[in-house]
Amino acid sequence: MSDSWFEYAIAPDGIQEDGCRPEEAQALRAYLRDEITVIEAAKEIVRPTEECEKPLEDLPNLWGVLQDALIQLPNLQSKIVELICSIKQRPDSGSVKNSSPRFWLNLPSFGHQWYDGNWWYYQNHWRNHPDTYRSPEKLAQIANIARTEALFVMVDADILGEGLKFESLARICDTLEDSKALLDIELPTVQEWLSHAGPMLCDLSRTPHEHYLLRSCKDFRRQVKEGKIHAVKQNERDLWQGEGGTSIERWKFWRERLQHLQNDSNLLGSTRETAKIALDAMG
């Protein structure tokens, strides 16, 4: 975590208008270096927003530096999540009091900005462009996004939305139930979710929940036949022959699939090791 990282955050590619305020970067740096407490950091990092005339105008730049830190500084993710939770608990002060009700509690547009910035991750963009996502840097970014999500859902699911827990289960479905999955790219996301939120996901699977993100191959084929979705979707999640939604049977299938993958000699050793870690996290 060098000074240059924070200097870049203030003026990405030399463009100061695209960066956060110097005071925001200074507060974040001091906090991540344990020079100030999380409460002090939250107070200092929001001060410029509270003192400006239009608090919503530059807020995306503050969210941007925090979200960049979540993805680019993986060893500090837990601290950054804690800071964002502390910001959410801040009392509204200064100009934000007149901007919108419960300003900091709602973290205006934080979730939207996260999903917009990582759209490719949620659309499995690597399925059509695998070489783009196989660099060490991109693989690390994918794993860091998944870990961030898992950390958020465990401390405050509202920050990225209640639907995030179903997004996580959908990620597992796409990876372990689909013969087209690119396991070297996708399996690390499953491992991160199970390692950091496995018990929650297991509990969620014990109670039946229907959700469009958790459709099974049967569901896709039925909807194709009914003309509701494109025919290209009819073989999605083709390895799972059960019903859609959450179920302990589906959870058991994922376990069996990981057991198979950890011993599959056709896979890279790193992929087999990832499968083993994910399996161990299932308990």
mmCIF file of C-alpha atoms in Angstrom:
data_model
loop_
_atom_site.group_PDB
_atom_site.id
_atom_site.type_symbol
_atom_site.label_atom_id
_atom_site.label_comp_id
_atom_site.label_asym_id
_atom_site.label_seq_id
_atom_site.Cartn_x
_atom_site.Cartn_y
_atom_site.Cartn_z
ATOM 1 C CA MET A 1 0.000 0.000 0.000
ATOM 2 C CA SER A 2 2.325 2.697 -1.271
ATOM 3 C CA ASP A 3 1.798 6.449 -1.301
ATOM 4 C CA SER A 4 1.561 6.237 -5.087
ATOM 5 C CA TRP A 5 -1.710 4.290 -4.804
ATOM 6 C CA PHE A 6 -3.316 7.194 -2.945
ATOM 7 C CA GLU A 7 -1.762 9.773 -5.273
ATOM 8 C CA TYR A 8 -3.328 7.957 -8.217
ATOM 9 C CA ALA A 9 -6.682 7.876 -6.389
ATOM 10 C CA ILE A 10 -6.621 11.687 -6.213
ATOM 11 C CA ALA A 11 -5.823 12.099 -9.914
ATOM 12 C CA PRO A 12 -6.346 8.896 -11.952
ATOM 13 C CA ASP A 13 -4.263 9.059 -15.126
ATOM 14 C CA GLY A 14 -3.398 12.616 -14.130
ATOM 15 C CA ILE A 15 -7.025 13.804 -14.284
ATOM 16 C CA GLN A 16 -7.894 15.360 -10.949
ATOM 17 C CA GLU A 17 -11.593 15.734 -11.809
ATOM 18 C CA ASP A 18 -11.917 11.936 -11.889
ATOM 19 C CA GLY A 19 -10.322 11.360 -8.502
ATOM 20 C CA CYS A 20 -11.316 11.667 -4.894
ATOM 21 C CA ARG A 21 -10.524 14.718 -2.796
ATOM 22 C CA PRO A 22 -7.051 14.835 -1.180
ATOM 23 C CA GLU A 23 -8.651 14.895 2.282
ATOM 24 C CA GLU A 24 -10.537 11.690 1.503
ATOM 25 C CA ALA A 25 -7.392 9.908 0.343
ATOM 26 C CA GLN A 26 -5.520 11.162 3.405
ATOM 27 C CA ALA A 27 -8.214 9.844 5.769
ATOM 28 C CA LEU A 28 -8.275 6.469 4.038
ATOM 29 C CA ARG A 29 -4.488 6.174 4.098
ATOM 30 C CA ALA A 30 -4.273 7.068 7.796
ATOM 31 C CA TYR A 31 -6.966 4.535 8.643
ATOM 32 C CA LEU A 32 -5.484 1.690 6.622
ATOM 33 C CA ARG A 33 -2.123 2.349 8.282
ATOM 34 C CA ASP A 34 -3.759 2.183 11.731
ATOM 35 C CA GLU A 35 -2.994 5.815 12.486
ATOM 36 C CA ILE A 36 -6.649 6.646 13.243
ATOM 37 C CA THR A 37 -9.686 4.621 14.336
ATOM 38 C CA VAL A 38 -12.504 3.572 12.047
ATOM 39 C CA ILE A 39 -14.848 6.117 13.657
ATOM 40 C CA GLU A 40 -12.312 8.898 13.139
ATOM 41 C CA ALA A 41 -11.730 7.769 9.561
ATOM 42 C CA ALA A 42 -15.449 7.773 8.774
ATOM 43 C CA LYS A 43 -15.789 11.283 10.205
ATOM 44 C CA GLU A 44 -12.817 12.641 8.254
ATOM 45 C CA ILE A 45 -13.550 10.924 4.964
ATOM 46 C CA VAL A 46 -17.114 12.289 4.754
ATOM 47 C CA ARG A 47 -16.224 15.795 5.967
ATOM 48 C CA PRO A 48 -15.567 17.235 2.453
ATOM 49 C CA THR A 49 -18.950 15.958 1.272
ATOM 50 C CA GLU A 50 -20.719 17.465 4.263
ATOM 51 C CA GLU A 51 -18.997 20.818 3.708
ATOM 52 C CA CYS A 52 -19.660 21.147 -0.029
ATOM 53 C CA GLU A 53 -22.730 22.798 -1.592
ATOM 54 C CA LYS A 54 -23.791 19.808 -3.705
ATOM 55 C CA PRO A 55 -23.009 16.640 -1.719
ATOM 56 C CA LEU A 56 -24.282 14.235 -4.363
ATOM 57 C CA GLU A 57 -22.135 15.708 -7.123
ATOM 58 C CA ASP A 58 -18.720 14.342 -6.127
ATOM 59 C CA LEU A 59 -19.933 11.388 -4.086
ATOM 60 C CA PRO A 60 -19.231 8.912 -6.942
ATOM 61 C CA ASN A 61 -15.527 9.778 -6.661
ATOM 62 C CA LEU A 62 -15.517 8.918 -2.946
ATOM 63 C CA TRP A 63 -17.360 5.671 -3.604
ATOM 64 C CA GLY A 64 -14.950 5.031 -6.457
ATOM 65 C CA VAL A 65 -11.814 5.176 -4.325
ATOM 66 C CA LEU A 66 -13.385 2.942 -1.672
ATOM 67 C CA GLN A 67 -14.514 0.408 -4.265
ATOM 68 C CA ASP A 68 -11.130 0.471 -5.980
ATOM 69 C CA ALA A 69 -9.515 -0.173 -2.608
ATOM 70 C CA LEU A 70 -11.807 -3.137 -1.995
ATOM 71 C CA ILE A 71 -10.689 -4.753 -5.241
ATOM 72 C CA GLN A 72 -7.063 -3.629 -5.390
ATOM 73 C CA LEU A 73 -6.061 -3.984 -1.719
ATOM 74 C CA PRO A 74 -7.322 -7.483 -0.841
ATOM 75 C CA ASN A 75 -5.371 -7.756 2.407
ATOM 76 C CA LEU A 76 -7.278 -4.741 3.702
ATOM 77 C CA GLN A 77 -10.763 -5.634 2.521
ATOM 78 C CA SER A 78 -12.162 -6.331 5.987
ATOM 79 C CA LYS A 79 -10.964 -2.941 7.239
ATOM 80 C CA ILE A 80 -12.485 -1.162 4.250
ATOM 81 C CA VAL A 81 -15.809 -2.955 4.712
ATOM 82 C CA GLU A 82 -15.743 -1.887 8.362
ATOM 83 C CA LEU A 83 -15.103 1.710 7.297
ATOM 84 C CA ILE A 84 -18.038 1.705 4.879
ATOM 85 C CA CYS A 85 -20.291 0.308 7.599
ATOM 86 C CA SER A 86 -19.091 3.092 9.894
ATOM 87 C CA ILE A 87 -19.869 5.715 7.237
ATOM 88 C CA LYS A 88 -23.362 4.271 6.991
ATOM 89 C CA GLN A 89 -23.833 4.818 10.720
ATOM 90 C CA ARG A 90 -22.750 8.470 10.598
ATOM 91 C CA PRO A 91 -25.299 11.108 11.618
ATOM 92 C CA ASP A 92 -26.204 13.452 8.783
ATOM 93 C CA SER A 93 -24.445 16.782 9.163
ATOM 94 C CA GLY A 94 -23.822 19.908 7.121
ATOM 95 C CA SER A 95 -25.174 20.065 3.589
ATOM 96 C CA VAL A 96 -26.181 16.393 3.463
ATOM 97 C CA LYS A 97 -28.979 17.083 5.964
ATOM 98 C CA ASN A 98 -30.798 19.081 3.292
ATOM 99 C CA SER A 99 -29.911 16.757 0.411
ATOM 100 C CA SER A 100 -31.931 13.635 1.137
ATOM 101 C CA PRO A 101 -33.339 11.902 4.206
ATOM 102 C CA ARG A 102 -31.028 9.437 5.952
ATOM 103 C CA PHE A 103 -28.215 10.364 3.581
ATOM 104 C CA TRP A 104 -25.357 8.304 5.006
ATOM 105 C CA LEU A 105 -27.607 5.457 6.085
ATOM 106 C CA ASN A 106 -28.648 4.970 2.469
ATOM 107 C CA LEU A 107 -25.112 5.311 1.025
ATOM 108 C CA PRO A 108 -26.572 7.020 -2.081
ATOM 109 C CA SER A 109 -25.819 5.091 -5.284
ATOM 110 C CA PHE A 110 -23.037 3.033 -3.682
ATOM 111 C CA GLY A 111 -24.606 -0.260 -4.743
ATOM 112 C CA HIS A 112 -25.524 0.970 -8.223
ATOM 113 C CA GLN A 113 -21.973 2.170 -8.787
ATOM 114 C CA TRP A 114 -20.577 -1.185 -7.652
ATOM 115 C CA TYR A 115 -22.762 -3.159 -10.044
ATOM 116 C CA ASP A 116 -22.220 -0.746 -12.935
ATOM 117 C CA GLY A 117 -18.461 -0.861 -12.484
ATOM 118 C CA ASN A 118 -18.356 -4.646 -12.359
ATOM 119 C CA TRP A 119 -21.075 -5.413 -14.920
ATOM 120 C CA TRP A 120 -18.835 -7.896 -16.758
ATOM 121 C CA TYR A 121 -18.530 -9.998 -13.589
ATOM 122 C CA TYR A 122 -22.287 -10.391 -13.203
ATOM 123 C CA GLN A 123 -22.787 -11.285 -16.863
ATOM 124 C CA ASN A 124 -20.149 -14.039 -17.009
ATOM 125 C CA HIS A 125 -18.423 -11.988 -19.695
ATOM 126 C CA TRP A 126 -15.469 -14.398 -19.647
ATOM 127 C CA ARG A 127 -17.554 -17.112 -21.297
ATOM 128 C CA ASN A 128 -17.225 -15.244 -24.604
ATOM 129 C CA HIS A 129 -13.825 -13.642 -23.971
ATOM 130 C CA PRO A 130 -11.834 -16.137 -21.885
ATOM 131 C CA ASP A 131 -8.366 -14.919 -22.823
ATOM 132 C CA THR A 132 -9.211 -11.438 -21.560
ATOM 133 C CA TYR A 133 -9.831 -12.793 -18.064
ATOM 134 C CA ARG A 134 -7.004 -15.304 -17.651
ATOM 135 C CA SER A 135 -4.252 -12.879 -16.737
ATOM 136 C CA PRO A 136 -3.092 -13.069 -13.094
ATOM 137 C CA GLU A 137 -4.326 -9.506 -12.555
ATOM 138 C CA LYS A 138 -7.822 -10.240 -13.864
ATOM 139 C CA LEU A 139 -8.118 -13.531 -11.973
ATOM 140 C CA ALA A 140 -7.167 -11.711 -8.777
ATOM 141 C CA GLN A 141 -9.735 -9.012 -9.501
ATOM 142 C CA ILE A 142 -12.485 -11.601 -9.982
ATOM 143 C CA ALA A 143 -11.639 -13.338 -6.714
ATOM 144 C CA ASN A 144 -11.436 -10.009 -4.880
ATOM 145 C CA ILE A 145 -14.888 -8.976 -6.090
ATOM 146 C CA ALA A 146 -16.358 -12.239 -4.812
ATOM 147 C CA ARG A 147 -14.606 -11.898 -1.444
ATOM 148 C CA THR A 148 -15.834 -8.321 -1.076
ATOM 149 C CA GLU A 149 -19.403 -9.428 -1.729
ATOM 150 C CA ALA A 150 -19.158 -12.199 0.828
ATOM 151 C CA LEU A 151 -17.767 -9.829 3.455
ATOM 152 C CA PHE A 152 -20.551 -7.325 2.828
ATOM 153 C CA VAL A 153 -23.331 -9.885 2.971
ATOM 154 C CA MET A 154 -22.052 -11.132 6.318
ATOM 155 C CA VAL A 155 -21.872 -7.716 7.999
ATOM 156 C CA ASP A 156 -24.630 -5.712 6.287
ATOM 157 C CA ALA A 157 -26.498 -7.196 3.343
ATOM 158 C CA ASP A 158 -28.267 -3.887 2.660
ATOM 159 C CA ILE A 159 -25.087 -2.231 1.393
ATOM 160 C CA LEU A 160 -25.129 -4.155 -1.887
ATOM 161 C CA GLY A 161 -28.759 -5.235 -1.617
ATOM 162 C CA GLU A 162 -30.635 -8.221 -0.240
ATOM 163 C CA GLY A 163 -30.479 -9.877 -3.640
ATOM 164 C CA LEU A 164 -26.731 -10.364 -3.236
ATOM 165 C CA LYS A 165 -27.177 -13.650 -1.374
ATOM 166 C CA PHE A 166 -29.091 -15.017 -4.355
ATOM 167 C CA GLU A 167 -26.414 -13.639 -6.687
ATOM 168 C CA SER A 168 -23.914 -15.706 -4.720
ATOM 169 C CA LEU A 169 -25.950 -18.883 -5.051
ATOM 170 C CA ALA A 170 -26.402 -18.159 -8.750
ATOM 171 C CA ARG A 171 -22.620 -17.883 -9.053
ATOM 172 C CA ILE A 172 -22.312 -21.369 -7.552
ATOM 173 C CA CYS A 173 -25.005 -22.671 -9.914
ATOM 174 C CA ASP A 174 -23.283 -21.209 -12.971
ATOM 175 C CA THR A 175 -19.935 -22.678 -11.960
ATOM 176 C CA LEU A 176 -20.816 -26.112 -10.630
ATOM 177 C CA GLU A 177 -23.927 -26.950 -12.654
ATOM 178 C CA ASP A 178 -22.895 -25.843 -16.135
ATOM 179 C CA SER A 179 -20.657 -27.929 -18.369
ATOM 180 C CA LYS A 180 -19.621 -24.713 -20.156
ATOM 181 C CA ALA A 181 -18.142 -23.173 -17.000
ATOM 182 C CA LEU A 182 -14.551 -21.967 -17.267
ATOM 183 C CA LEU A 183 -13.449 -23.466 -13.990
ATOM 184 C CA ASP A 184 -10.034 -21.829 -13.782
ATOM 185 C CA ILE A 185 -11.776 -18.438 -13.894
ATOM 186 C CA GLU A 186 -15.054 -19.147 -12.107
ATOM 187 C CA LEU A 187 -14.207 -21.620 -9.367
ATOM 188 C CA PRO A 188 -12.228 -19.072 -7.294
ATOM 189 C CA THR A 189 -15.428 -17.034 -6.890
ATOM 190 C CA VAL A 190 -17.181 -20.083 -5.444
ATOM 191 C CA GLN A 191 -14.249 -20.716 -3.123
ATOM 192 C CA GLU A 192 -14.314 -17.126 -1.844
ATOM 193 C CA TRP A 193 -18.033 -17.223 -1.162
ATOM 194 C CA LEU A 194 -17.916 -20.573 0.616
ATOM 195 C CA SER A 195 -14.812 -19.630 2.600
ATOM 196 C CA HIS A 196 -16.292 -16.370 3.887
ATOM 197 C CA ALA A 197 -20.042 -17.011 3.945
ATOM 198 C CA GLY A 198 -20.422 -20.794 3.750
ATOM 199 C CA PRO A 199 -22.605 -21.299 6.863
ATOM 200 C CA MET A 200 -25.000 -18.554 5.743
ATOM 201 C CA LEU A 201 -25.301 -20.081 2.276
ATOM 202 C CA CYS A 202 -25.877 -23.520 3.780
ATOM 203 C CA ASP A 203 -28.630 -22.176 6.037
ATOM 204 C CA LEU A 204 -30.195 -20.426 3.059
ATOM 205 C CA SER A 205 -30.192 -23.710 1.146
ATOM 206 C CA ARG A 206 -32.019 -25.527 3.926
ATOM 207 C CA THR A 207 -35.160 -23.454 3.380
ATOM 208 C CA PRO A 208 -36.921 -23.457 -0.016
ATOM 209 C CA HIS A 209 -36.550 -20.122 -1.827
ATOM 210 C CA GLU A 210 -37.714 -19.538 -5.385
ATOM 211 C CA HIS A 211 -35.750 -16.900 -7.279
ATOM 212 C CA TYR A 212 -35.263 -16.193 -10.972
ATOM 213 C CA LEU A 213 -31.485 -16.284 -10.485
ATOM 214 C CA LEU A 214 -31.729 -19.865 -9.246
ATOM 215 C CA ARG A 215 -33.464 -21.399 -12.229
ATOM 216 C CA SER A 216 -32.497 -24.957 -13.109
ATOM 217 C CA CYS A 217 -31.950 -26.484 -16.529
ATOM 218 C CA LYS A 218 -35.540 -27.750 -16.327
ATOM 219 C CA ASP A 219 -36.744 -24.188 -15.796
ATOM 220 C CA PHE A 220 -34.705 -22.844 -18.698
ATOM 221 C CA ARG A 221 -35.953 -25.518 -21.082
ATOM 222 C CA ARG A 222 -39.556 -24.982 -20.014
ATOM 223 C CA GLN A 223 -39.271 -21.237 -20.573
ATOM 224 C CA VAL A 224 -37.636 -21.774 -23.971
ATOM 225 C CA LYS A 225 -40.519 -24.047 -24.961
ATOM 226 C CA GLU A 226 -43.003 -21.411 -23.808
ATOM 227 C CA GLY A 227 -41.207 -18.785 -25.879
ATOM 228 C CA LYS A 228 -40.305 -16.701 -22.830
ATOM 229 C CA ILE A 229 -36.527 -16.791 -23.305
ATOM 230 C CA HIS A 230 -34.111 -17.352 -26.195
ATOM 231 C CA ALA A 231 -33.315 -20.927 -27.229
ATOM 232 C CA VAL A 232 -29.630 -20.353 -26.462
ATOM 233 C CA LYS A 233 -30.515 -20.699 -22.769
ATOM 234 C CA GLN A 234 -31.979 -24.206 -22.989
ATOM 235 C CA ASN A 235 -28.785 -25.986 -21.921
ATOM 236 C CA GLU A 236 -27.816 -23.637 -19.098
ATOM 237 C CA ARG A 237 -26.837 -25.458 -15.877
ATOM 238 C CA ASP A 238 -27.172 -28.783 -17.674
ATOM 239 C CA LEU A 239 -25.373 -30.874 -15.028
ATOM 240 C CA TRP A 240 -28.061 -30.383 -12.375
ATOM 241 C CA GLN A 241 -31.187 -32.399 -13.153
ATOM 242 C CA GLY A 242 -33.210 -31.249 -10.147
ATOM 243 C CA GLU A 243 -35.582 -28.361 -9.609
ATOM 244 C CA GLY A 244 -34.769 -24.664 -9.354
ATOM 245 C CA GLY A 245 -34.609 -22.615 -6.172
ATOM 246 C CA THR A 246 -32.749 -23.482 -2.998
ATOM 247 C CA SER A 247 -32.740 -26.977 -1.554
ATOM 248 C CA ILE A 248 -30.480 -29.158 0.524
ATOM 249 C CA GLU A 249 -30.408 -31.590 -2.411
ATOM 250 C CA ARG A 250 -28.893 -28.899 -4.599
ATOM 251 C CA TRP A 251 -26.363 -28.079 -1.882
ATOM 252 C CA LYS A 252 -25.394 -31.756 -1.722
ATOM 253 C CA PHE A 253 -24.961 -31.802 -5.505
ATOM 254 C CA TRP A 254 -22.511 -28.904 -5.265
ATOM 255 C CA ARG A 255 -20.557 -30.810 -2.640
ATOM 256 C CA GLU A 256 -20.409 -33.902 -4.845
ATOM 257 C CA ARG A 257 -19.348 -31.782 -7.805
ATOM 258 C CA LEU A 258 -16.471 -30.254 -5.817
ATOM 259 C CA GLN A 259 -15.428 -33.716 -4.654
ATOM 260 C CA HIS A 260 -15.195 -34.743 -8.292
ATOM 261 C CA LEU A 261 -13.322 -31.612 -9.360
ATOM 262 C CA GLN A 262 -10.661 -31.851 -6.662
ATOM 263 C CA ASN A 263 -9.676 -35.241 -8.081
ATOM 264 C CA ASP A 264 -10.072 -34.433 -11.787
ATOM 265 C CA SER A 265 -6.632 -34.946 -13.340
ATOM 266 C CA ASN A 266 -7.726 -33.036 -16.447
ATOM 267 C CA LEU A 267 -7.802 -29.803 -14.471
ATOM 268 C CA LEU A 268 -4.906 -27.570 -13.520
ATOM 269 C CA GLY A 269 -3.423 -28.306 -10.128
ATOM 270 C CA SER A 270 -4.392 -24.817 -8.956
ATOM 271 C CA THR A 271 -7.997 -25.422 -9.975
ATOM 272 C CA ARG A 272 -8.098 -28.740 -8.120
ATOM 273 C CA GLU A 273 -6.687 -27.036 -5.030
ATOM 274 C CA THR A 274 -9.340 -24.323 -5.282
ATOM 275 C CA ALA A 275 -12.016 -27.026 -5.441
ATOM 276 C CA LYS A 276 -10.548 -28.658 -2.335
ATOM 277 C CA ILE A 277 -10.569 -25.391 -0.377
ATOM 278 C CA ALA A 278 -14.168 -24.736 -1.431
ATOM 279 C CA LEU A 279 -15.181 -28.253 -0.437
ATOM 280 C CA ASP A 280 -13.525 -27.958 2.964
ATOM 281 C CA ALA A 281 -15.398 -24.694 3.525
ATOM 282 C CA MET A 282 -18.716 -26.477 3.016
ATOM 283 C CA GLY A 283 -18.043 -28.418 6.217
#
